[in-house]
Amino acid sequence: MSIPLLLPDILLLGLGVMILALDLARVKASLVWNVAWMGLIAVLVVLNLIPAGWDRAWFGGNWNLSNFGLLMREFFILSALVTTLLARSNFVRGEEGFGPMRYKPEFLAALIFVTFGAITVVSSKDLLTLFVGLELATIPLYFLVAWNKENAKASEAATKFVLLGSTSTATMLFGMSYLYGFAGSLRFANIGEAVASSPTSPLLWIAVLFLTAGIGFKLTLFPFHSWAPDVYDGASTPITAFLSVSSKATAISFLIIMVYGPLAAIQVQLQPLLILLSAATMTVGNLGAMKQTRLRRFMAWSSIAQAGYILAALTGPAMSARSSVVFYLFTYAFSNYLVFFIASLVSDRREQTFASLTGLSRQKPWLGAALAIGLFSLAGIPPVAGFVGKFMLFGSAAKAGHFAFLIFVGVNTVIGLYCYLQVLKAGWVDTGEEAQEEANKNLRLSFTEGASITLLTLLVLGAGIAPWLGNNIAAVLQYGP
Amino acid sequence: MIADIGFYIVAFAMLVSAIWAVTAKNILHSALALIGSFFGTAILYLMLSAEFIAVAQVLVYIGGVVIFVIFIILLTSRLGDKAEIAPAMRKILAFALCSAMLGTFLHALDRAGYLVNTKTATAASDFASMRNIGLRFLDPGANGFLVPFEIISLLLLITVIGAIVIARKEGE
């Protein structure tokens, strides 16, 4: 059974349960936080000891460990770790004038369970496990958004999120039921056979339509994106960051699993649909980002555009799509978390707007530089990580020969650059808000924040300067037993 | 033959209550009409000899969801209030969208050969029996779904914890 391969999953689950148990034993909340981040690092270390090249399944094929799953596990655990670090300040000093949040152990346990749900998605070999994993990766987010009970906007955001989220879940489940009815089985292998033998069946296409609509909500694709700005703005900064990274990565893994797994036989026919969604999503995201003044709302629109870019890779062949998406997700996560760390830092007592960045580069040059690096990476400027990531994403689409689409994507990247430069302008050029500049002068970084920002900056720079790191991902994905 | 007639009677009753649920001016009437629609679905499940799903339908939807909805309505809205009337444009748009969707479904089902189906495909009568569902959920083998079954328990655990945190009054 080779149980050691399952050790990271089991340890992660154990960590979540242990945090809840520590809370029951009434230990200090700061200790629980330390256990959480150290535990996540430990799981990450154990995960890195597992060699690639296993494509094995356990429990009658319900739980599967593939190379793609292995890399995504690293991603999800890393993302949970950074969110845990980012969340500390919300429980110590609060943000945007609200007091510190409470119930830290439950918060951290929920984060870990969501991460386990995301891991379930990348481990699934059948629709039932996939769906249950997706729910475990979504439902706790509904209440995590509402965690700050002082903030009425958080409750409003959570209500919108629950209502639209359950509608999208119902839509997706409807699509899955059609897929089940079409194939007569929940297992991906059997569905793949059925798709290959009758790729034009109308039942299949109804299923594809509803599955895309359902997952489009979670990935904030164009017609299903309207919830994102409100929810991202209402939630606390760590949850917004987690939503924009882990939740989005779960959705894109779902699409990769479906498009290159059971639906592989109709991937070519799916390409026009994906191109349409991708192009519309990035345009809407970039246009929406132009007129924002609040940072989290801006990041919501930015993440919508980023979802469009990521989707572009799925028009390419399987291997380049997988490797470019995994690499891009890492660079996107580093840059996104970097920006969110700085946003959380400047909003300790103030509103989190563009204006609160005023004078950051004059008062705290290093923070200004980190902000610039994060934003340049999101926009895709060399030599930072985002450029290499985008290069590989669009390279994947180019392999399938979608050059007209890529020109459109290029135009969008320029529009996106304009949006990101607006934030940078607030931090580097704008003057006039004396009070904000004074407040930025008195910024105090805790050790956690300083260390995280430094590390993330180095990672963003490192992945840009050493782009061959991306080849490692391709190598892991192709590595056979 | 008798089963066919039974199906059409139940399906007709479901349609009537579904339309009633959508068009009723009083929101409480809509909730009550939903019960009829859900109950009809449960009967259809029974006719397909899926007794577990039928019982779950009654317990969860009629016993849980609708009662919950009625509670919310009674707690939040004033029943004497006039129902909000949607603008005509929105009604037309909604009607057009729904018709388009219905048309797509009918077309798809027709092309797949399910709309006029002369052959009756039947599963073994114990295919969806309670015993089989239970056995397959707890079977770690190739035919079972042990992993999702266990993950549902994680989902319920963390959801209950989250619900308690959100519902709890501050300062206790």
XYZ file of C-alpha atoms in Angstrom:
653
model
C 0.000 0.000 0.000
C 3.066 2.275 0.404
C 1.542 4.385 3.151
C 4.585 6.728 3.454
C 3.497 8.359 0.201
C 0.280 9.378 1.921
C 2.098 10.744 4.946
C 1.874 14.463 4.011
C -1.889 14.213 3.519
C -2.322 12.393 6.813
C -0.041 14.825 8.634
C -1.923 17.812 7.257
C -5.201 16.364 8.431
C -3.639 15.571 11.799
C -2.397 19.148 12.064
C -5.897 20.528 11.526
C -7.354 18.226 14.153
C -4.478 18.965 16.531
C -5.095 22.714 16.314
C -8.731 22.162 17.245
C -7.660 19.870 20.083
C -5.168 22.432 21.397
C -7.977 24.945 21.468
C -10.076 22.555 23.538
C -7.150 22.206 25.946
C -7.254 26.031 26.302
C -3.628 26.690 25.411
C -2.627 30.218 24.478
C -3.715 31.350 21.020
C -0.202 32.483 20.107
C 1.058 28.946 20.748
C -1.620 27.563 18.445
C -0.456 29.954 15.737
C 3.139 28.785 16.204
C 2.048 25.155 16.007
C 0.156 25.946 12.804
C 2.979 27.523 10.841
C 5.640 25.152 12.131
C 3.362 22.206 11.389
C 2.772 23.440 7.851
C 6.525 23.782 7.323
C 6.966 20.236 8.645
C 4.348 18.909 6.236
C 6.085 20.775 3.421
C 9.406 19.170 4.359
C 7.879 15.679 4.450
C 6.222 16.374 1.109
C 9.567 17.303 -0.431
C 11.027 13.974 0.678
C 8.578 12.150 -1.563
C 10.174 11.360 -4.911
C 8.273 12.187 -8.080
C 7.188 9.566 -10.552
C 4.463 7.859 -8.578
C 1.198 7.517 -10.322
C -0.531 5.411 -7.768
C -4.012 5.096 -6.451
C -5.306 3.985 -3.089
C -8.720 2.958 -1.739
C -9.961 1.399 -4.933
C -8.738 4.299 -7.051
C -10.455 7.066 -5.094
C -7.229 8.675 -3.888
C -4.439 9.203 -6.325
C -0.939 10.631 -6.200
C 0.355 11.902 -9.535
C 3.218 14.217 -10.377
C 0.772 17.037 -10.963
C -0.881 16.262 -7.636
C 2.484 16.319 -5.907
C 3.342 19.782 -7.221
C -0.100 21.152 -6.436
C 0.163 19.758 -2.901
C 3.329 21.815 -2.456
C 1.529 24.830 -3.806
C -1.521 24.516 -1.569
C 0.472 23.889 1.601
C 2.797 26.781 0.815
C -0.197 29.023 0.236
C -1.759 27.977 3.559
C 1.564 28.673 5.273
C 1.851 32.201 3.875
C -1.788 32.914 4.731
C -1.157 31.759 8.303
C 1.748 34.194 8.537
C -0.287 36.973 6.921
C -3.215 36.383 9.275
C -1.172 36.995 12.398
C -1.504 40.775 12.321
C -5.295 40.533 11.987
C -5.448 38.685 15.267
C -2.890 40.921 16.997
C -3.769 44.465 15.916
C -6.701 44.173 13.528
C -6.997 46.174 10.331
C -8.858 49.159 8.864
C -9.872 50.411 12.291
C -11.476 47.150 13.376
C -10.226 45.464 16.506
C -8.295 42.204 16.439
C -10.242 39.226 15.134
C -11.042 36.383 17.518
C -11.183 32.578 17.364
C -7.713 32.110 15.927
C -7.557 28.285 16.325
C -10.831 27.767 14.478
C -9.650 30.143 11.772
C -6.381 28.270 11.303
C -8.082 24.868 11.377
C -10.535 26.030 8.717
C -7.622 27.181 6.545
C -5.986 23.775 6.862
C -9.211 21.935 6.086
C -9.719 24.073 2.982
C -6.183 23.151 1.954
C -7.011 19.497 2.485
C -10.077 19.956 0.292
C -7.891 21.429 -2.451
C -5.557 18.444 -2.113
C -8.571 16.149 -2.407
C -9.412 17.808 -5.723
C -5.957 17.094 -7.162
C -6.036 13.537 -5.762
C -9.401 12.556 -7.156
C -9.994 9.916 -9.773
C -13.780 10.070 -9.773
C -16.477 12.734 -9.847
C -17.710 12.078 -6.302
C -14.330 12.636 -4.632
C -13.737 15.613 -6.890
C -17.016 17.199 -5.915
C -16.643 16.552 -2.187
C -13.104 17.947 -2.291
C -14.306 21.043 -4.102
C -16.972 21.573 -1.472
C -14.467 21.152 1.357
C -12.335 23.748 -0.403
C -15.262 26.160 -0.748
C -17.756 25.942 2.116
C -15.318 26.937 4.920
C -14.417 30.011 2.847
C -17.997 31.231 3.190
C -17.623 31.663 6.924
C -13.975 32.673 6.770
C -15.106 35.691 4.731
C -17.506 36.654 7.519
C -14.961 36.069 10.294
C -14.634 39.733 11.332
C -18.022 40.206 12.953
C -17.484 43.917 13.635
C -17.375 44.530 9.905
C -20.858 44.722 8.398
C -19.342 44.607 4.912
C -17.838 41.204 5.708
C -21.267 39.786 6.532
C -22.694 41.265 3.360
C -19.831 39.797 1.348
C -20.280 36.378 2.929
C -24.018 36.421 2.187
C -23.387 37.202 -1.472
C -20.689 34.552 -1.578
C -22.950 31.863 -0.072
C -25.890 32.621 -2.359
C -23.913 32.794 -5.591
C -21.592 29.998 -4.513
C -24.400 27.552 -3.846
C -26.012 28.430 -7.172
C -22.758 27.696 -8.942
C -22.360 24.450 -7.010
C -25.850 23.407 -8.064
C -25.011 24.258 -11.673
C -21.858 22.195 -11.530
C -23.599 19.271 -9.872
C -26.219 19.382 -12.615
C -23.433 19.149 -15.177
C -21.833 16.273 -13.301
C -25.123 14.394 -13.198
C -25.384 14.711 -16.973
C -21.813 13.476 -17.307
C -22.681 10.513 -15.098
C -25.817 9.833 -17.093
C -23.823 10.033 -20.311
C -20.941 7.789 -19.216
C -22.740 5.538 -16.746
C -19.850 5.766 -14.322
C -18.264 8.231 -11.927
C -14.695 7.069 -12.568
C -12.572 9.282 -14.803
C -11.206 6.285 -16.700
C -14.696 5.136 -17.729
C -15.854 8.676 -18.489
C -12.766 9.151 -20.671
C -13.620 6.012 -22.649
C -17.209 7.112 -23.122
C -16.120 10.591 -24.259
C -13.651 9.118 -26.725
C -16.247 6.786 -28.212
C -19.010 9.383 -28.678
C -17.485 12.864 -28.573
C -20.437 14.598 -30.215
C -23.129 13.397 -27.853
C -25.413 16.315 -26.909
C -25.591 15.032 -23.325
C -21.818 15.398 -23.048
C -21.938 18.969 -24.279
C -24.700 19.925 -21.892
C -22.522 18.493 -19.127
C -19.503 20.481 -20.361
C -21.575 23.661 -20.526
C -22.781 23.365 -16.938
C -19.438 22.213 -15.563
C -17.765 25.246 -17.143
C -20.402 27.559 -15.721
C -20.023 26.054 -12.262
C -16.249 26.160 -12.152
C -16.257 29.536 -13.894
C -17.734 30.979 -10.735
C -14.880 29.717 -8.584
C -12.285 30.791 -11.130
C -14.088 34.171 -11.595
C -14.405 33.738 -15.355
C -16.173 36.522 -17.200
C -19.938 36.118 -16.932
C -19.594 34.601 -13.445
C -17.137 37.063 -11.908
C -19.425 39.737 -10.465
C -19.194 38.406 -6.884
C -15.422 38.752 -6.654
C -14.935 42.521 -6.057
C -17.556 42.675 -3.301
C -16.413 39.499 -1.558
C -12.710 40.323 -1.806
C -13.343 43.820 -0.491
C -15.494 42.648 2.398
C -13.260 39.825 3.591
C -10.193 40.404 5.742
C -6.866 40.725 3.921
C -5.513 37.193 4.603
C -8.753 35.614 3.415
C -8.809 37.793 0.311
C -5.266 36.691 -0.438
C -6.168 33.053 0.202
C -9.264 33.318 -2.015
C -7.291 34.829 -4.850
C -4.533 32.211 -4.668
C -5.667 28.870 -3.229
C -9.312 28.985 -4.229
C -8.390 30.006 -7.747
C -5.694 27.332 -7.945
C -8.235 24.708 -6.859
C -10.555 25.759 -9.647
C -7.821 25.747 -12.280
C -6.627 22.308 -11.087
C -10.204 21.104 -11.472
C -10.217 22.364 -15.060
C -6.824 20.808 -15.802
C -7.951 17.487 -14.352
C -11.138 17.519 -16.401
C -9.813 18.956 -19.680
C -6.721 16.734 -19.857
C -8.316 13.781 -18.060
C -11.795 12.500 -18.875
C -12.455 15.203 -21.471
C -9.089 14.799 -23.234
C -10.762 13.430 -26.368
C -12.666 16.679 -26.921
C -9.925 19.104 -25.819
C -9.531 20.352 -29.396
C -13.254 21.088 -29.646
C -13.119 22.797 -26.244
C -10.405 25.215 -27.335
C -12.733 27.842 -28.898
C -14.814 27.897 -25.720
C -11.709 28.302 -23.559
C -10.306 31.034 -25.818
C -13.584 32.934 -25.669
C -13.806 32.701 -21.878
C -10.146 33.562 -21.418
C -10.218 36.594 -23.714
C -13.437 37.969 -22.224
C -12.248 37.388 -18.653
C -8.918 39.156 -19.001
C -10.498 42.117 -20.808
C -13.219 42.550 -18.189
C -10.725 42.141 -15.358
C -8.337 44.751 -16.727
C -11.090 47.242 -17.568
C -12.607 46.777 -14.115
C -9.263 47.301 -12.403
C -8.820 50.738 -13.987
C -11.263 52.695 -11.888
C -10.596 51.276 -8.425
C -9.442 53.162 -5.361
C -9.537 50.423 -2.735
C -6.655 47.978 -2.764
C -8.524 44.728 -2.115
C -11.161 45.606 -4.691
C -8.371 46.372 -7.143
C -6.728 43.026 -6.393
C -10.066 41.320 -7.038
C -10.234 42.764 -10.558
C -6.557 41.988 -11.020
C -7.152 38.372 -10.034
C -10.031 38.156 -12.527
C -7.640 39.239 -15.280
C -5.030 36.783 -14.021
C -7.600 33.964 -14.215
C -8.033 34.861 -17.870
C -4.283 34.631 -18.471
C -4.055 31.261 -16.706
C -6.951 29.888 -18.714
C -5.102 30.806 -21.924
C -2.594 28.010 -21.216
C -5.353 25.402 -21.280
C -5.760 25.850 -25.016
C -2.360 24.188 -25.458
C -1.202 20.569 -25.256
C -1.404 18.738 -21.928
C 2.197 18.763 -20.785
C 2.980 22.398 -21.532
C -0.353 23.482 -20.064
C 0.284 21.615 -16.828
C 3.859 22.775 -16.373
C 3.207 26.404 -17.308
C 0.121 26.641 -15.092
C 1.936 25.160 -12.090
C 4.900 27.485 -12.568
C 2.667 30.489 -13.103
C 0.611 29.666 -10.028
C 3.775 29.731 -7.924
C 4.932 33.074 -9.311
C 1.404 34.487 -9.076
C 1.108 33.348 -5.463
C 4.434 34.889 -4.460
C 3.668 38.243 -6.102
C 0.083 38.321 -4.880
C 1.006 37.540 -1.290
C 3.772 40.145 -1.443
C 1.297 42.859 -2.442
C -1.200 41.682 0.156
C 1.424 41.741 2.908
C 2.162 45.390 2.123
C -1.547 46.203 1.837
C -2.148 44.618 5.234
C 0.790 46.546 6.668
C -0.390 50.015 5.601
C -3.960 49.402 6.708
C -3.260 48.705 10.364
C -5.368 51.690 11.437
C -6.419 53.210 8.139
C -8.639 52.413 5.211
C -6.910 50.133 2.734
C -6.929 52.460 -0.295
C -4.446 53.588 -2.903
C -4.016 56.800 -0.889
C -2.757 54.892 2.142
C 0.302 53.943 0.087
C 1.263 57.631 -0.261
C 4.918 58.259 0.433
C 5.754 54.611 0.980
C 8.829 54.788 -1.248
C 10.089 57.950 0.492
C 9.486 56.802 4.046
C 10.193 53.082 3.674
C 12.231 52.604 0.479
C 12.541 48.861 0.945
C 8.806 48.399 1.255
C 8.340 50.609 -1.792
C 10.769 48.439 -3.719
C 9.023 45.245 -2.589
C 5.677 46.693 -3.694
C 7.157 47.569 -7.072
C 8.598 44.087 -7.511
C 5.278 42.461 -6.623
C 3.308 44.676 -8.987
C 5.795 44.324 -11.845
C 5.589 40.575 -11.424
C 1.787 40.634 -11.601
C 1.988 42.824 -14.701
C 4.612 40.549 -16.278
C 7.670 42.813 -16.607
C 11.096 41.189 -16.913
C 13.264 40.372 -14.960
C 10.766 39.378 -12.249
C 8.954 36.074 -11.948
C 5.649 37.104 -13.506
C 7.274 37.667 -16.883
C 8.671 34.147 -17.084
C 5.369 32.746 -15.849
C 3.347 34.627 -18.453
C 5.867 33.707 -21.144
C 5.328 30.023 -20.412
C 1.529 30.364 -20.196
C 1.315 32.051 -23.564
C 3.920 29.680 -24.965
C 1.519 26.855 -24.181
C -1.238 28.555 -26.177
C 1.251 29.242 -28.989
C 2.018 25.522 -29.249
C -1.576 25.007 -30.367
C -1.167 27.826 -32.907
C -3.583 30.415 -31.478
C -1.583 33.432 -32.609
C -4.477 35.861 -33.184
C -5.640 35.112 -29.668
C -2.125 35.728 -28.353
C -1.986 39.170 -29.967
C -5.207 39.974 -28.125
C -3.627 38.656 -24.913
C -0.598 40.871 -25.511
C -2.799 43.959 -25.837
C -4.479 42.971 -22.583
C -1.164 42.637 -20.806
C -0.424 46.262 -21.703
C -3.778 47.414 -20.348
C -3.011 45.389 -17.219
C 0.346 47.132 -16.903
C -1.453 50.488 -16.854
C -3.632 49.305 -13.952
C -0.713 48.007 -11.907
C 1.259 51.198 -12.562
C -1.577 53.176 -11.004
C -0.971 51.401 -7.703
C 2.737 51.923 -8.099
C 2.125 55.615 -8.773
C 0.245 55.857 -5.477
C 3.213 54.426 -3.634
C 6.026 56.147 -5.502
C 4.872 59.404 -7.071
C 1.740 60.773 -5.412
C 2.066 63.424 -2.734
C -0.439 65.513 -0.888
C -1.822 63.136 1.685
C 0.333 64.416 4.546
C -1.437 62.350 7.205
C -0.992 59.163 5.189
C 2.671 59.897 4.580
C 3.159 60.564 8.287
C 1.441 57.274 9.123
C 3.643 55.416 6.656
C 6.675 56.984 8.331
C 5.634 55.370 11.594
C 5.038 51.914 10.128
C 6.399 49.187 12.345
C 7.027 45.767 10.863
C 6.795 42.759 13.112
C 9.444 40.105 12.630
C 6.946 37.843 10.839
C 6.002 40.564 8.385
C 9.577 41.630 7.733
C 10.779 38.081 7.178
C 7.816 37.142 4.970
C 8.117 40.241 2.790
C 11.861 39.737 2.373
C 11.467 36.071 1.533
C 8.632 36.637 -0.930
C 10.565 39.434 -2.649
C 13.588 37.191 -3.018
C 11.424 34.395 -4.414
C 9.792 36.697 -6.970
C 13.193 38.009 -8.019
C 14.794 34.572 -7.953
C 12.164 32.898 -10.121
C 12.552 35.738 -12.620
C 16.343 35.755 -12.734
C 16.612 31.982 -12.822
C 13.804 31.038 -15.216
C 15.183 27.529 -15.658
C 13.534 26.780 -12.300
C 10.434 26.343 -14.410
C 12.123 23.483 -16.231
C 12.253 21.609 -12.927
C 8.490 21.667 -12.827
C 8.279 20.255 -16.336
C 10.863 17.645 -15.341
C 8.874 16.610 -12.268
C 5.701 16.364 -14.330
C 7.343 14.135 -16.917
C 9.288 12.027 -14.453
C 8.342 8.373 -14.737
C 8.691 5.747 -12.018
C -48.521 0.903 -18.295
C -49.942 1.767 -14.891
C -46.495 3.042 -13.899
C -46.547 5.288 -16.967
C -49.900 6.797 -16.062
C -48.664 7.255 -12.486
C -45.589 9.031 -13.775
C -47.606 11.501 -15.825
C -49.939 12.252 -12.925
C -47.020 12.901 -10.564
C -45.112 14.905 -13.169
C -48.155 17.056 -13.868
C -48.657 17.703 -10.152
C -44.976 18.640 -9.852
C -45.208 21.076 -12.743
C -48.304 22.729 -11.298
C -46.719 23.202 -7.894
C -43.442 24.384 -9.416
C -45.261 27.036 -11.457
C -47.265 27.963 -8.388
C -44.051 28.339 -6.376
C -42.633 30.763 -8.911
C -45.767 32.805 -9.595
C -47.393 32.995 -6.143
C -47.721 36.600 -4.939
C -47.332 35.577 -1.305
C -43.864 34.263 -0.533
C -45.213 31.869 2.092
C -47.436 30.260 -0.531
C -44.357 29.789 -2.704
C -42.625 27.929 0.102
C -45.651 25.708 0.619
C -45.890 24.997 -3.104
C -42.271 23.871 -2.995
C -43.322 21.045 -0.663
C -45.588 19.690 -3.377
C -42.788 19.787 -5.930
C -40.322 18.075 -3.591
C -42.855 15.435 -2.619
C -43.508 14.663 -6.265
C -39.764 14.229 -6.800
C -39.668 11.790 -3.896
C -42.459 9.739 -5.476
C -40.537 9.661 -8.769
C -37.468 8.366 -6.922
C -39.630 5.645 -5.328
C -40.944 4.666 -8.739
C -37.315 4.231 -9.847
C -36.851 1.973 -6.767
C -34.348 4.365 -5.235
C -35.928 4.300 -1.806
C -32.955 5.789 0.021
C -32.945 8.911 -2.135
C -36.718 9.144 -1.807
C -36.520 9.066 1.991
C -33.606 11.514 1.981
C -35.611 13.818 -0.261
C -38.509 13.871 2.192
C -36.314 14.177 5.270
C -33.893 16.778 3.961
C -35.988 18.898 1.624
C -39.463 18.764 3.117
C -38.422 18.172 6.716
C -35.402 20.462 6.683
C -35.098 22.935 3.861
C -38.712 24.012 3.456
C -39.310 24.286 7.200
C -36.144 26.354 7.407
C -37.332 28.584 4.559
C -40.710 29.070 6.237
C -39.015 29.989 9.507
C -36.892 32.588 7.749
C -39.918 34.034 5.961
C -41.921 34.285 9.172
C -38.992 35.845 11.026
C -37.978 38.407 8.429
C -40.815 39.532 6.192
C -44.153 41.092 6.869
C -46.664 38.877 5.148
C -49.098 41.695 4.442
C -46.549 43.434 2.243
C -47.156 43.642 -1.430
C -44.936 41.327 -3.390
C -42.322 43.062 -5.456
C -43.325 43.011 -9.097
C -40.509 42.538 -11.567
C -40.360 44.970 -14.490
C -41.908 43.673 -17.694
C -38.592 43.801 -19.522
C -36.996 41.474 -16.987
C -39.931 39.088 -17.219
C -39.638 38.927 -20.990
C -35.898 38.404 -20.757
C -36.271 35.665 -18.149
C -38.953 33.974 -20.248
C -36.755 34.109 -23.347
C -33.767 32.687 -21.478
C -35.787 29.882 -19.929
C -37.372 29.002 -23.274
C -33.950 28.921 -24.902
C -32.671 26.618 -22.172
C -35.696 24.336 -22.426
C -35.280 24.238 -26.193
C -31.605 23.313 -25.860
C -32.408 20.517 -23.448
C -35.211 19.120 -25.572
C -33.017 19.268 -28.650
C -30.142 17.538 -26.870
C -32.335 14.838 -25.396
C -33.997 14.319 -28.759
C -30.669 13.917 -30.546
C -29.439 11.552 -27.867
C -32.551 9.473 -28.432
C -33.965 9.853 -24.958
C -37.024 11.927 -25.802
C -38.944 9.244 -27.680
C -37.649 6.138 -26.057
C -39.325 2.881 -26.867
C -36.930 0.651 -24.999
C -37.025 0.750 -21.234
C -33.636 0.499 -19.593
C -33.997 -0.753 -16.073
C -31.335 -1.256 -13.468
C -31.557 -4.138 -11.049
C -34.212 -3.271 -8.500
C -31.679 -3.278 -5.645
C -29.198 -1.053 -7.545
C -29.948 1.975 -5.397
C -31.185 0.156 -2.312
C -30.139 1.383 1.104
C -28.050 -1.717 1.639
C -26.100 -1.241 -1.585
C -25.517 2.446 -1.011
C -24.205 1.757 2.495
C -21.963 -1.060 1.327
C -20.471 0.955 -1.511
C -19.778 3.971 0.673
C -17.839 1.837 3.144
C -16.051 -0.340 0.615
C -12.333 0.490 0.273
C -12.168 -1.636 -2.877
C -12.470 -0.741 -6.545
C -16.256 -0.559 -6.377
C -16.507 1.656 -3.315
C -16.372 5.286 -2.334
C -14.804 5.216 1.108
C -12.678 8.351 0.643
C -15.445 10.796 -0.279
C -17.609 9.327 2.487
C -14.934 10.096 5.066
C -14.210 13.533 3.636
C -17.863 14.460 4.016
C -17.390 13.979 7.755
C -14.497 16.458 7.717
C -16.677 18.887 5.792
C -19.474 18.574 8.349
C -17.058 18.989 11.261
C -15.487 22.191 10.015
C -18.835 23.591 8.852
C -20.366 23.082 12.300
C -17.367 24.757 13.931
C -17.563 27.687 11.518
C -21.304 28.052 12.000
C -20.869 28.172 15.776
C -18.138 30.799 15.528
C -20.244 32.972 13.241
C -23.434 32.595 15.258
C -21.815 33.060 18.650
C -22.436 36.332 20.464
C -19.306 38.339 21.178
C -18.197 38.853 24.722
C -19.040 35.428 26.112
